[in-house]
PDB file of C-alpha atoms in Angstrom:
ATOM      1  CA  UNK A   5       0.266  -3.390  21.529  1.00  0.00           C
ATOM      2  CA  UNK A   6       3.007  -6.014  21.396  1.00  0.00           C
ATOM      3  CA  UNK A   7       3.934  -6.506  17.831  1.00  0.00           C
ATOM      4  CA  UNK A   8       6.068  -9.224  16.458  1.00  0.00           C
ATOM      5  CA  UNK A   9       7.282  -8.773  13.150  1.00  0.00           C
ATOM      6  CA  UNK A  10       8.715 -11.948  11.606  1.00  0.00           C
ATOM      7  CA  UNK A  11      12.109 -11.940   9.617  1.00  0.00           C
ATOM      8  CA  UNK A  12      13.113 -15.118   7.753  1.00  0.00           C
ATOM      9  CA  UNK A  13      15.540 -16.037   5.118  1.00  0.00           C
ATOM     10  CA  UNK A  14      14.532 -14.641   1.968  1.00  0.00           C
ATOM     11  CA  UNK A  15      12.063 -11.787   3.295  1.00  0.00           C
ATOM     12  CA  UNK A  16      11.411  -9.039   1.203  1.00  0.00           C
ATOM     13  CA  UNK A  17      13.756  -6.003   2.350  1.00  0.00           C
ATOM     14  CA  UNK A  18      11.274  -3.246   1.516  1.00  0.00           C
ATOM     15  CA  UNK A  19       8.448  -5.054   3.070  1.00  0.00           C
ATOM     16  CA  UNK A  20      10.177  -5.472   6.399  1.00  0.00           C
ATOM     17  CA  UNK A  21      11.647  -2.011   6.720  1.00  0.00           C
ATOM     18  CA  UNK A  22       8.391  -0.577   5.720  1.00  0.00           C
ATOM     19  CA  UNK A  23       6.491  -2.241   8.533  1.00  0.00           C
ATOM     20  CA  UNK A  24       9.312  -1.138  11.175  1.00  0.00           C
ATOM     21  CA  UNK A  25       9.546   2.241   9.604  1.00  0.00           C
ATOM     22  CA  UNK A  26       5.695   3.041   9.782  1.00  0.00           C
ATOM     23  CA  UNK A  27       5.279   1.775  13.326  1.00  0.00           C
ATOM     24  CA  UNK A  28       8.400   3.591  14.424  1.00  0.00           C
ATOM     25  CA  UNK A  29       7.094   6.681  12.870  1.00  0.00           C
ATOM     26  CA  UNK A  30       3.715   6.359  14.498  1.00  0.00           C
ATOM     27  CA  UNK A  31       5.640   5.754  17.868  1.00  0.00           C
ATOM     28  CA  UNK A  32       7.535   8.993  17.442  1.00  0.00           C
ATOM     29  CA  UNK A  33       4.445  11.246  16.322  1.00  0.00           C
ATOM     30  CA  UNK A  34       2.115   9.953  19.089  1.00  0.00           C
ATOM     31  CA  UNK A  35       2.668  13.031  21.357  1.00  0.00           C
ATOM     32  CA  UNK A  36       1.609  15.472  18.293  1.00  0.00           C
ATOM     33  CA  UNK A  37      -1.969  14.230  19.277  1.00  0.00           C
ATOM     34  CA  UNK A  38      -4.157  15.685  22.205  1.00  0.00           C
ATOM     35  CA  UNK A  39      -5.059  12.039  22.860  1.00  0.00           C
ATOM     36  CA  UNK A  40      -2.328   9.880  21.676  1.00  0.00           C
ATOM     37  CA  UNK A  41      -2.899   5.862  21.580  1.00  0.00           C
ATOM     38  CA  UNK A  42      -0.470   3.676  23.615  1.00  0.00           C
ATOM     39  CA  UNK A  43       2.845   3.044  22.107  1.00  0.00           C
ATOM     40  CA  UNK A  44       3.577  -0.111  20.066  1.00  0.00           C
ATOM     41  CA  UNK A  45       6.222  -2.305  21.378  1.00  0.00           C
ATOM     42  CA  UNK A  46       7.658  -3.759  18.228  1.00  0.00           C
ATOM     43  CA  UNK A  47      10.041  -6.619  18.001  1.00  0.00           C
ATOM     44  CA  UNK A  48      11.640  -8.457  15.152  1.00  0.00           C
ATOM     45  CA  UNK A  49      11.670 -12.090  15.737  1.00  0.00           C
ATOM     46  CA  UNK A  50      13.319 -14.942  13.742  1.00  0.00           C
ATOM     47  CA  UNK A  51      14.474 -18.605  13.875  1.00  0.00           C
ATOM     48  CA  UNK A  52      17.984 -17.593  14.100  1.00  0.00           C
ATOM     49  CA  UNK A  53      20.061 -14.704  15.567  1.00  0.00           C
ATOM     50  CA  UNK A  54      21.038 -13.592  12.205  1.00  0.00           C
ATOM     51  CA  UNK A  55      18.579 -13.703   9.161  1.00  0.00           C
ATOM     52  CA  UNK A  56      19.556 -13.123   5.550  1.00  0.00           C
ATOM     53  CA  UNK A  57      16.996 -11.115   3.605  1.00  0.00           C
ATOM     54  CA  UNK A  58      16.108 -11.512  -0.305  1.00  0.00           C
ATOM     55  CA  UNK A  59      18.546  -8.661  -0.939  1.00  0.00           C
ATOM     56  CA  UNK A  60      21.434 -10.569   0.931  1.00  0.00           C
ATOM     57  CA  UNK A  61      21.278  -8.170   3.955  1.00  0.00           C
ATOM     58  CA  UNK A  62      21.642  -9.667   7.561  1.00  0.00           C
ATOM     59  CA  UNK A  63      19.025  -8.723  10.196  1.00  0.00           C
ATOM     60  CA  UNK A  64      19.470  -9.417  13.852  1.00  0.00           C
ATOM     61  CA  UNK A  65      16.428 -10.899  15.528  1.00  0.00           C
ATOM     62  CA  UNK A  66      15.091 -11.946  18.725  1.00  0.00           C
ATOM     63  CA  UNK A  67      14.082 -15.553  19.102  1.00  0.00           C
ATOM     64  CA  UNK A  68      10.568 -16.408  17.453  1.00  0.00           C
ATOM     65  CA  UNK A  69       9.160 -18.038  20.380  1.00  0.00           C
ATOM     66  CA  UNK A  70       8.719 -14.336  21.700  1.00  0.00           C
ATOM     67  CA  UNK A  71       5.758 -14.293  19.198  1.00  0.00           C
ATOM     68  CA  UNK A  72       3.888 -16.250  21.753  1.00  0.00           C
ATOM     69  CA  UNK A  73       3.549 -13.077  23.852  1.00  0.00           C
ATOM     70  CA  UNK A  74       2.458 -10.948  20.929  1.00  0.00           C
ATOM     71  CA  UNK A  75      -0.797  -9.246  20.403  1.00  0.00           C
ATOM     72  CA  UNK A  76      -0.013  -9.184  16.617  1.00  0.00           C
ATOM     73  CA  UNK A  77       2.020 -11.197  14.366  1.00  0.00           C
ATOM     74  CA  UNK A  78       3.153  -9.578  11.091  1.00  0.00           C
ATOM     75  CA  UNK A  79       4.561 -11.588   8.255  1.00  0.00           C
ATOM     76  CA  UNK A  80       6.254  -9.646   5.640  1.00  0.00           C
ATOM     77  CA  UNK A  81       6.557 -10.915   2.057  1.00  0.00           C
ATOM     78  CA  UNK A  82       8.649 -13.366   0.513  1.00  0.00           C
ATOM     79  CA  UNK A  83      11.137 -11.786  -2.035  1.00  0.00           C
ATOM     80  CA  UNK A  84      10.141 -14.227  -4.818  1.00  0.00           C
ATOM     81  CA  UNK A  85       8.255 -12.940  -7.960  1.00  0.00           C
ATOM     82  CA  UNK A  86       8.279 -16.114  -9.979  1.00  0.00           C
ATOM     83  CA  UNK A  87       4.909 -17.942  -9.409  1.00  0.00           C
ATOM     84  CA  UNK A  88       6.179 -21.582  -9.553  1.00  0.00           C
ATOM     85  CA  UNK A  89       9.112 -20.678  -7.397  1.00  0.00           C
ATOM     86  CA  UNK A  90       6.963 -19.006  -4.895  1.00  0.00           C
ATOM     87  CA  UNK A  91       4.546 -21.935  -4.510  1.00  0.00           C
ATOM     88  CA  UNK A  92       7.399 -24.388  -4.148  1.00  0.00           C
ATOM     89  CA  UNK A  93       8.832 -22.342  -1.512  1.00  0.00           C
ATOM     90  CA  UNK A  94       5.684 -21.493   0.680  1.00  0.00           C
ATOM     91  CA  UNK A  95       4.899 -25.257   0.496  1.00  0.00           C
ATOM     92  CA  UNK A  96       8.269 -26.675   0.839  1.00  0.00           C
ATOM     93  CA  UNK A  97      10.728 -27.390   3.904  1.00  0.00           C
ATOM     94  CA  UNK A  98      12.264 -24.064   3.671  1.00  0.00           C
ATOM     95  CA  UNK A  99       9.217 -22.361   5.041  1.00  0.00           C
ATOM     96  CA  UNK A 100       7.830 -25.116   7.508  1.00  0.00           C
ATOM     97  CA  UNK A 101       8.960 -22.913  10.222  1.00  0.00           C
ATOM     98  CA  UNK A 102       7.063 -19.929   9.246  1.00  0.00           C
ATOM     99  CA  UNK A 103       4.006 -22.024   8.469  1.00  0.00           C
ATOM    100  CA  UNK A 104       4.082 -23.654  11.878  1.00  0.00           C
ATOM    101  CA  UNK A 105       4.580 -20.273  13.634  1.00  0.00           C
ATOM    102  CA  UNK A 106       1.638 -18.734  11.883  1.00  0.00           C
ATOM    103  CA  UNK A 107      -0.863 -21.966  12.625  1.00  0.00           C
ATOM    104  CA  UNK A 108       0.366 -21.764  16.201  1.00  0.00           C
ATOM    105  CA  UNK A 109      -0.218 -18.135  16.481  1.00  0.00           C
ATOM    106  CA  UNK A 110      -3.811 -18.484  14.751  1.00  0.00           C
ATOM    107  CA  UNK A 111      -4.524 -21.302  17.209  1.00  0.00           C
ATOM    108  CA  UNK A 112      -3.939 -19.067  20.092  1.00  0.00           C
ATOM    109  CA  UNK A 113      -6.217 -16.346  18.878  1.00  0.00           C
ATOM    110  CA  UNK A 114      -3.390 -14.003  17.974  1.00  0.00           C
ATOM    111  CA  UNK A 115      -4.271 -11.586  15.152  1.00  0.00           C
ATOM    112  CA  UNK A 116      -2.262 -11.818  11.969  1.00  0.00           C
ATOM    113  CA  UNK A 117      -0.903  -9.601   9.267  1.00  0.00           C
ATOM    114  CA  UNK A 118       0.599 -10.032   5.921  1.00  0.00           C
ATOM    115  CA  UNK A 119       0.990  -8.517   2.479  1.00  0.00           C
ATOM    116  CA  UNK A 120       1.927  -9.467  -1.190  1.00  0.00           C
ATOM    117  CA  UNK A 121       3.626 -12.917  -1.443  1.00  0.00           C
ATOM    118  CA  UNK A 122       3.394 -13.303   2.465  1.00  0.00           C
ATOM    119  CA  UNK A 123      -0.451 -13.837   1.976  1.00  0.00           C
ATOM    120  CA  UNK A 124       0.681 -17.337   0.266  1.00  0.00           C
ATOM    121  CA  UNK A 125       2.366 -18.167   3.590  1.00  0.00           C
ATOM    122  CA  UNK A 126      -0.891 -17.445   5.746  1.00  0.00           C
ATOM    123  CA  UNK A 127      -2.883 -19.389   2.958  1.00  0.00           C
ATOM    124  CA  UNK A 128      -0.318 -22.509   3.163  1.00  0.00           C
ATOM    125  CA  UNK A 129      -0.557 -22.335   6.695  1.00  0.00           C
ATOM    126  CA  UNK A 130      -4.420 -22.976   6.504  1.00  0.00           C
ATOM    127  CA  UNK A 131      -5.303 -19.795   8.415  1.00  0.00           C
ATOM    128  CA  UNK A 132      -7.158 -18.033   5.542  1.00  0.00           C
ATOM    129  CA  UNK A 133      -9.634 -20.918   4.820  1.00  0.00           C
ATOM    130  CA  UNK A 134     -13.012 -19.359   4.764  1.00  0.00           C
ATOM    131  CA  UNK A 135     -11.907 -15.769   4.918  1.00  0.00           C
ATOM    132  CA  UNK A 136     -11.381 -13.025   2.888  1.00  0.00           C
ATOM    133  CA  UNK A 137      -8.028 -11.948   1.688  1.00  0.00           C
ATOM    134  CA  UNK A 138      -6.057  -9.859  -0.816  1.00  0.00           C
ATOM    135  CA  UNK A 139      -2.574 -10.462  -2.379  1.00  0.00           C
ATOM    136  CA  UNK A 140      -0.516  -8.614  -5.245  1.00  0.00           C
ATOM    137  CA  UNK A 141      -2.997  -8.377  -8.415  1.00  0.00           C
ATOM    138  CA  UNK A 142      -0.769 -10.111 -10.867  1.00  0.00           C
ATOM    139  CA  UNK A 143      -0.564 -13.156  -8.643  1.00  0.00           C
ATOM    140  CA  UNK A 144      -4.424 -13.648  -8.145  1.00  0.00           C
ATOM    141  CA  UNK A 145      -4.907 -16.297 -10.876  1.00  0.00           C
ATOM    142  CA  UNK A 146      -2.027 -18.343  -8.978  1.00  0.00           C
ATOM    143  CA  UNK A 147      -3.451 -17.725  -5.514  1.00  0.00           C
ATOM    144  CA  UNK A 148      -7.159 -18.602  -6.461  1.00  0.00           C
ATOM    145  CA  UNK A 149      -6.249 -21.691  -8.146  1.00  0.00           C
ATOM    146  CA  UNK A 150      -4.209 -23.213  -5.314  1.00  0.00           C
ATOM    147  CA  UNK A 151      -6.288 -21.781  -2.469  1.00  0.00           C
ATOM    148  CA  UNK A 152      -9.903 -22.285  -3.522  1.00  0.00           C
ATOM    149  CA  UNK A 153     -11.099 -22.195   0.134  1.00  0.00           C
ATOM    150  CA  UNK A 154     -10.088 -18.436   0.473  1.00  0.00           C
ATOM    151  CA  UNK A 155     -12.178 -15.684  -0.857  1.00  0.00           C
ATOM    152  CA  UNK A 156      -9.839 -13.559  -2.757  1.00  0.00           C
ATOM    153  CA  UNK A 157     -10.339 -10.254  -3.531  1.00  0.00           C
ATOM    154  CA  UNK A 158      -7.251  -8.656  -5.601  1.00  0.00           C
ATOM    155  CA  UNK A 159      -8.817  -5.227  -6.166  1.00  0.00           C
ATOM    156  CA  UNK A 160      -8.408  -4.445  -2.462  1.00  0.00           C
ATOM    157  CA  UNK A 161      -5.380  -2.844  -1.268  1.00  0.00           C
ATOM    158  CA  UNK A 162      -6.048  -4.050   2.435  1.00  0.00           C
ATOM    159  CA  UNK A 163      -8.571  -6.428   3.683  1.00  0.00           C
ATOM    160  CA  UNK A 164      -9.451  -7.505   7.162  1.00  0.00           C
ATOM    161  CA  UNK A 165     -11.276 -10.756   7.884  1.00  0.00           C
ATOM    162  CA  UNK A 166     -11.868 -12.414  11.457  1.00  0.00           C
ATOM    163  CA  UNK A 167      -8.500 -11.050  12.692  1.00  0.00           C
ATOM    164  CA  UNK A 168      -6.485 -11.654   9.891  1.00  0.00           C
ATOM    165  CA  UNK A 169      -5.370  -8.498   7.833  1.00  0.00           C
ATOM    166  CA  UNK A 170      -3.869  -8.922   4.232  1.00  0.00           C
ATOM    167  CA  UNK A 171      -2.570  -6.345   1.927  1.00  0.00           C
ATOM    168  CA  UNK A 172      -1.614  -6.441  -1.813  1.00  0.00           C
ATOM    169  CA  UNK A 173       1.448  -5.573  -3.856  1.00  0.00           C
ATOM    170  CA  UNK A 174       4.950  -5.481  -2.686  1.00  0.00           C
ATOM    171  CA  UNK A 175       4.673  -1.744  -1.551  1.00  0.00           C
ATOM    172  CA  UNK A 176       1.128  -2.430   0.079  1.00  0.00           C
ATOM    173  CA  UNK A 177       3.422  -3.141   3.139  1.00  0.00           C
ATOM    174  CA  UNK A 178       3.044   0.529   3.721  1.00  0.00           C
ATOM    175  CA  UNK A 179      -0.850   0.469   3.493  1.00  0.00           C
ATOM    176  CA  UNK A 180      -0.410  -2.700   5.745  1.00  0.00           C
ATOM    177  CA  UNK A 181       1.294  -0.862   8.532  1.00  0.00           C
ATOM    178  CA  UNK A 182      -0.947   2.129   8.379  1.00  0.00           C
ATOM    179  CA  UNK A 183      -3.860  -0.244   8.680  1.00  0.00           C
ATOM    180  CA  UNK A 184      -2.300  -1.466  12.001  1.00  0.00           C
ATOM    181  CA  UNK A 185      -1.887   2.247  13.141  1.00  0.00           C
ATOM    182  CA  UNK A 186      -5.515   2.914  12.294  1.00  0.00           C
ATOM    183  CA  UNK A 187      -6.932   0.064  14.286  1.00  0.00           C
ATOM    184  CA  UNK A 188      -5.683   2.178  17.413  1.00  0.00           C
ATOM    185  CA  UNK A 189      -5.878   5.689  16.128  1.00  0.00           C
ATOM    186  CA  UNK A 190      -7.093   6.748  12.640  1.00  0.00           C
ATOM    187  CA  UNK A 191      -5.999  10.323  13.529  1.00  0.00           C
ATOM    188  CA  UNK A 192      -2.478   9.095  13.922  1.00  0.00           C
ATOM    189  CA  UNK A 193      -2.606   6.842  10.978  1.00  0.00           C
ATOM    190  CA  UNK A 194      -3.461   9.965   8.940  1.00  0.00           C
ATOM    191  CA  UNK A 195      -0.738  11.847  10.382  1.00  0.00           C
ATOM    192  CA  UNK A 196       1.937   9.244   9.704  1.00  0.00           C
ATOM    193  CA  UNK A 197       0.682   8.973   5.957  1.00  0.00           C
ATOM    194  CA  UNK A 198       0.877  12.901   5.686  1.00  0.00           C
ATOM    195  CA  UNK A 199       4.481  12.917   6.999  1.00  0.00           C
ATOM    196  CA  UNK A 200       5.575  10.000   4.766  1.00  0.00           C
ATOM    197  CA  UNK A 201       3.666  11.663   1.859  1.00  0.00           C
ATOM    198  CA  UNK A 202       1.492   8.519   1.552  1.00  0.00           C
ATOM    199  CA  UNK A 203      -1.805   8.851  -0.596  1.00  0.00           C
ATOM    200  CA  UNK A 204      -4.723   6.800   0.355  1.00  0.00           C
ATOM    201  CA  UNK A 205      -4.745   3.726  -1.964  1.00  0.00           C
ATOM    202  CA  UNK A 206      -7.978   1.581  -1.070  1.00  0.00           C
ATOM    203  CA  UNK A 207      -7.867  -0.240  -4.429  1.00  0.00           C
ATOM    204  CA  UNK A 208      -5.252  -2.153  -6.516  1.00  0.00           C
ATOM    205  CA  UNK A 209      -7.740  -1.817  -9.659  1.00  0.00           C
ATOM    206  CA  UNK A 210      -5.776   1.195 -11.041  1.00  0.00           C
ATOM    207  CA  UNK A 211      -2.701  -0.466 -11.179  1.00  0.00           C
ATOM    208  CA  UNK A 212      -3.822  -3.919 -12.865  1.00  0.00           C
ATOM    209  CA  UNK A 213      -3.002  -4.863 -16.331  1.00  0.00           C
ATOM    210  CA  UNK A 214      -5.694  -7.240 -17.578  1.00  0.00           C
ATOM    211  CA  UNK A 215      -3.637  -8.753 -20.273  1.00  0.00           C
ATOM    212  CA  UNK A 216      -1.022  -9.933 -17.691  1.00  0.00           C
ATOM    213  CA  UNK A 217      -3.944 -11.717 -15.741  1.00  0.00           C
ATOM    214  CA  UNK A 218      -5.126 -13.207 -19.008  1.00  0.00           C
ATOM    215  CA  UNK A 219      -2.213 -15.070 -19.738  1.00  0.00           C
ATOM    216  CA  UNK A 220      -2.678 -17.377 -17.102  1.00  0.00           C
ATOM    217  CA  UNK A 221      -5.166 -19.319 -18.948  1.00  0.00           C
ATOM    218  CA  UNK A 222      -5.416 -20.147 -22.864  1.00  0.00           C
ATOM    219  CA  UNK A 223      -9.368 -19.618 -22.593  1.00  0.00           C
ATOM    220  CA  UNK A 224      -8.883 -16.422 -20.865  1.00  0.00           C
ATOM    221  CA  UNK A 225      -6.085 -15.193 -23.227  1.00  0.00           C
ATOM    222  CA  UNK A 226      -8.132 -16.134 -26.379  1.00  0.00           C
ATOM    223  CA  UNK A 227     -11.238 -14.091 -24.825  1.00  0.00           C
ATOM    224  CA  UNK A 228      -9.057 -11.022 -24.070  1.00  0.00           C
ATOM    225  CA  UNK A 229      -7.710 -10.764 -27.527  1.00  0.00           C
ATOM    226  CA  UNK A 230     -11.229 -11.138 -29.048  1.00  0.00           C
ATOM    227  CA  UNK A 231     -12.433  -8.568 -26.734  1.00  0.00           C
ATOM    228  CA  UNK A 232      -9.764  -5.867 -27.544  1.00  0.00           C
ATOM    229  CA  UNK A 233     -10.592  -6.341 -31.150  1.00  0.00           C
ATOM    230  CA  UNK A 234     -14.442  -5.448 -30.438  1.00  0.00           C
ATOM    231  CA  UNK A 235     -13.917  -3.005 -27.829  1.00  0.00           C
ATOM    232  CA  UNK A 236     -16.052  -0.394 -29.883  1.00  0.00           C
ATOM    233  CA  UNK A 237     -18.911  -2.662 -30.296  1.00  0.00           C
ATOM    234  CA  UNK A 238     -21.712  -3.953 -27.926  1.00  0.00           C
ATOM    235  CA  UNK A 239     -19.923  -7.176 -26.279  1.00  0.00           C
ATOM    236  CA  UNK A 240     -21.986 -10.481 -26.929  1.00  0.00           C
ATOM    237  CA  UNK A 241     -20.778 -13.071 -24.508  1.00  0.00           C
ATOM    238  CA  UNK A 242     -22.192 -15.816 -26.981  1.00  0.00           C
ATOM    239  CA  UNK A 243     -20.404 -14.393 -29.966  1.00  0.00           C
ATOM    240  CA  UNK A 244     -17.062 -14.140 -27.941  1.00  0.00           C
ATOM    241  CA  UNK A 245     -17.553 -17.876 -26.791  1.00  0.00           C
ATOM    242  CA  UNK A 246     -17.988 -18.965 -30.486  1.00  0.00           C
ATOM    243  CA  UNK A 247     -14.929 -17.235 -31.580  1.00  0.00           C
ATOM    244  CA  UNK A 248     -12.915 -18.790 -28.746  1.00  0.00           C
ATOM    245  CA  UNK A 249     -14.352 -22.277 -29.213  1.00  0.00           C
ATOM    246  CA  UNK A 250     -15.970 -23.110 -26.117  1.00  0.00           C
ATOM    247  CA  UNK A 251     -19.509 -22.791 -24.695  1.00  0.00           C
ATOM    248  CA  UNK A 252     -20.863 -19.560 -23.113  1.00  0.00           C
ATOM    249  CA  UNK A 253     -21.131 -21.549 -19.972  1.00  0.00           C
ATOM    250  CA  UNK A 254     -17.440 -22.690 -20.189  1.00  0.00           C
ATOM    251  CA  UNK A 255     -16.341 -19.231 -20.837  1.00  0.00           C
ATOM    252  CA  UNK A 256     -18.276 -17.791 -17.713  1.00  0.00           C
ATOM    253  CA  UNK A 257     -16.851 -20.582 -15.530  1.00  0.00           C
ATOM    254  CA  UNK A 258     -13.330 -20.225 -16.728  1.00  0.00           C
ATOM    255  CA  UNK A 259     -13.272 -16.460 -16.224  1.00  0.00           C
ATOM    256  CA  UNK A 260     -14.700 -17.145 -12.685  1.00  0.00           C
ATOM    257  CA  UNK A 261     -12.368 -19.777 -11.673  1.00  0.00           C
ATOM    258  CA  UNK A 262      -9.105 -18.093 -12.942  1.00  0.00           C
ATOM    259  CA  UNK A 263      -9.877 -14.204 -12.287  1.00  0.00           C
ATOM    260  CA  UNK A 264     -12.651 -14.264 -10.103  1.00  0.00           C
ATOM    261  CA  UNK A 265     -14.806 -12.218 -12.432  1.00  0.00           C
ATOM    262  CA  UNK A 266     -17.527 -12.367 -15.413  1.00  0.00           C
ATOM    263  CA  UNK A 267     -16.848 -11.955 -18.962  1.00  0.00           C
ATOM    264  CA  UNK A 268     -18.786  -8.508 -18.902  1.00  0.00           C
ATOM    265  CA  UNK A 269     -16.721  -7.231 -15.955  1.00  0.00           C
ATOM    266  CA  UNK A 270     -13.740  -8.302 -17.598  1.00  0.00           C
ATOM    267  CA  UNK A 271     -14.387  -6.410 -20.728  1.00  0.00           C
ATOM    268  CA  UNK A 272     -15.208  -3.345 -18.413  1.00  0.00           C
ATOM    269  CA  UNK A 273     -11.826  -3.601 -17.050  1.00  0.00           C
ATOM    270  CA  UNK A 274     -10.381  -3.528 -20.581  1.00  0.00           C
ATOM    271  CA  UNK A 275     -12.324  -0.500 -21.626  1.00  0.00           C
ATOM    272  CA  UNK A 276     -11.404   1.224 -18.531  1.00  0.00           C
ATOM    273  CA  UNK A 277      -7.633   0.461 -19.265  1.00  0.00           C
ATOM    274  CA  UNK A 278      -8.094   1.696 -22.912  1.00  0.00           C
ATOM    275  CA  UNK A 279      -9.911   4.858 -21.699  1.00  0.00           C
ATOM    276  CA  UNK A 280      -7.340   5.839 -19.206  1.00  0.00           C
ATOM    277  CA  UNK A 281      -4.676   5.473 -21.676  1.00  0.00           C
ATOM    278  CA  UNK A 282      -6.302   7.636 -24.051  1.00  0.00           C
ATOM    279  CA  UNK A 283      -7.064  10.303 -21.424  1.00  0.00           C
ATOM    280  CA  UNK A 284      -3.231  10.393 -20.474  1.00  0.00           C
ATOM    281  CA  UNK A 285      -1.975  10.272 -23.994  1.00  0.00           C
ATOM    282  CA  UNK A 286      -4.509  12.242 -26.244  1.00  0.00           C
ATOM    283  CA  UNK A 287      -6.572  15.349 -26.262  1.00  0.00           C
ATOM    284  CA  UNK A 288      -9.661  13.481 -27.418  1.00  0.00           C
ATOM    285  CA  UNK A 289     -12.938  14.551 -25.551  1.00  0.00           C
ATOM    286  CA  UNK A 290     -14.390  12.052 -22.981  1.00  0.00           C
ATOM    287  CA  UNK A 291     -17.470  11.664 -25.258  1.00  0.00           C
ATOM    288  CA  UNK A 292     -14.969  10.475 -28.124  1.00  0.00           C
ATOM    289  CA  UNK A 293     -13.070   8.205 -26.047  1.00  0.00           C
ATOM    290  CA  UNK A 294     -16.352   6.742 -24.512  1.00  0.00           C
ATOM    291  CA  UNK A 295     -17.481   5.819 -28.120  1.00  0.00           C
ATOM    292  CA  UNK A 296     -14.086   4.583 -28.920  1.00  0.00           C
ATOM    293  CA  UNK A 297     -14.274   2.042 -26.040  1.00  0.00           C
ATOM    294  CA  UNK A 298     -17.905   1.006 -26.584  1.00  0.00           C
ATOM    295  CA  UNK A 299     -20.054   3.331 -24.573  1.00  0.00           C
ATOM    296  CA  UNK A 300     -22.705   5.713 -26.280  1.00  0.00           C
ATOM    297  CA  UNK A 301     -22.778   8.116 -23.396  1.00  0.00           C
ATOM    298  CA  UNK A 302     -19.563   9.698 -21.706  1.00  0.00           C
ATOM    299  CA  UNK A 303     -21.157   9.603 -18.228  1.00  0.00           C
ATOM    300  CA  UNK A 304     -21.329   5.720 -18.398  1.00  0.00           C
ATOM    301  CA  UNK A 305     -17.572   5.694 -18.509  1.00  0.00           C
ATOM    302  CA  UNK A 306     -17.365   8.600 -16.322  1.00  0.00           C
ATOM    303  CA  UNK A 307     -18.944   6.535 -13.556  1.00  0.00           C
ATOM    304  CA  UNK A 308     -17.137   3.371 -14.525  1.00  0.00           C
ATOM    305  CA  UNK A 309     -13.589   5.205 -14.355  1.00  0.00           C
ATOM    306  CA  UNK A 310     -14.436   6.478 -10.953  1.00  0.00           C
ATOM    307  CA  UNK A 311     -15.478   3.078  -9.712  1.00  0.00           C
ATOM    308  CA  UNK A 312     -12.704   1.047 -11.073  1.00  0.00           C
ATOM    309  CA  UNK A 313      -9.666   3.375 -10.602  1.00  0.00           C
ATOM    310  CA  UNK A 314     -10.903   5.704  -7.827  1.00  0.00           C
ATOM    311  CA  UNK A 315     -10.091   8.601  -9.770  1.00  0.00           C
ATOM    312  CA  UNK A 316     -12.013  11.082 -12.104  1.00  0.00           C
ATOM    313  CA  UNK A 317     -11.634  11.412 -15.834  1.00  0.00           C
ATOM    314  CA  UNK A 318      -9.969  14.812 -15.258  1.00  0.00           C
ATOM    315  CA  UNK A 319      -7.657  13.491 -12.699  1.00  0.00           C
ATOM    316  CA  UNK A 320      -6.535  10.722 -15.055  1.00  0.00           C
ATOM    317  CA  UNK A 321      -6.042  13.284 -17.799  1.00  0.00           C
ATOM    318  CA  UNK A 322      -4.000  15.553 -15.688  1.00  0.00           C
ATOM    319  CA  UNK A 323      -1.413  12.789 -15.013  1.00  0.00           C
TER     320      UNK A 323
END
């Protein structure tokens, strides 16, 4: 596979290097398998000979036109954490060449891959419309508002949809690169992960901070405050809506529009967050914690913890 990795001004340093390091490691470890996959031919391409990264380092690139021959184009993230500045950059003239390259590659049917804020560049180029994608969990409300034609699932670490693979969070670039390796050889991907000491992380849910997401909308923020005060009680969506000062339907629609979830599911996220905190910081029994976060039976909480965090209550406590 001929892989073109795009380096552009402001690219996230760790994202770019993680992709290159994982693919280089996969090439170096191929021969440890009895039936190794073909090697990856990886080229770093850019719009100028020297590209300056987000941290100010210079990267030497080959001409971006070389991406026309690639079997896969990978676009690492932009080193920008401020949502307003991120949207201004990905939609402005500074990223016009990146958007054009991405759109042309997709027009030729070239598979694409990106992670974190790089997913915004793909969405801005229009290649994610009608497809599933993921991005950093904390950017989900901003992404969902700007790109309503994209089916966003920020709980996933890696999502593949019709030839476009996206990953969440800054260090999700490692997961993205391993997913690229896994496309050719699951055995080699597992081997590289073991050498790099990378745990499987299928979900971002365990890292999500619900209160951070809630601040993106005043109705959601008010509902979050109300829900935290009533975690030990059976949750009534109608009572919550009255307290917030909106109709139940408006509350439902606002949560769906901003967070892509329902009020009940968001309250479950808050309960999981609080239960995980209590497991890590107290010696309370699981039954006591369950009652503390609104569940009569410990098994209900046990199942929910496994579903949302990917870990057992015992594993969370041992951390």
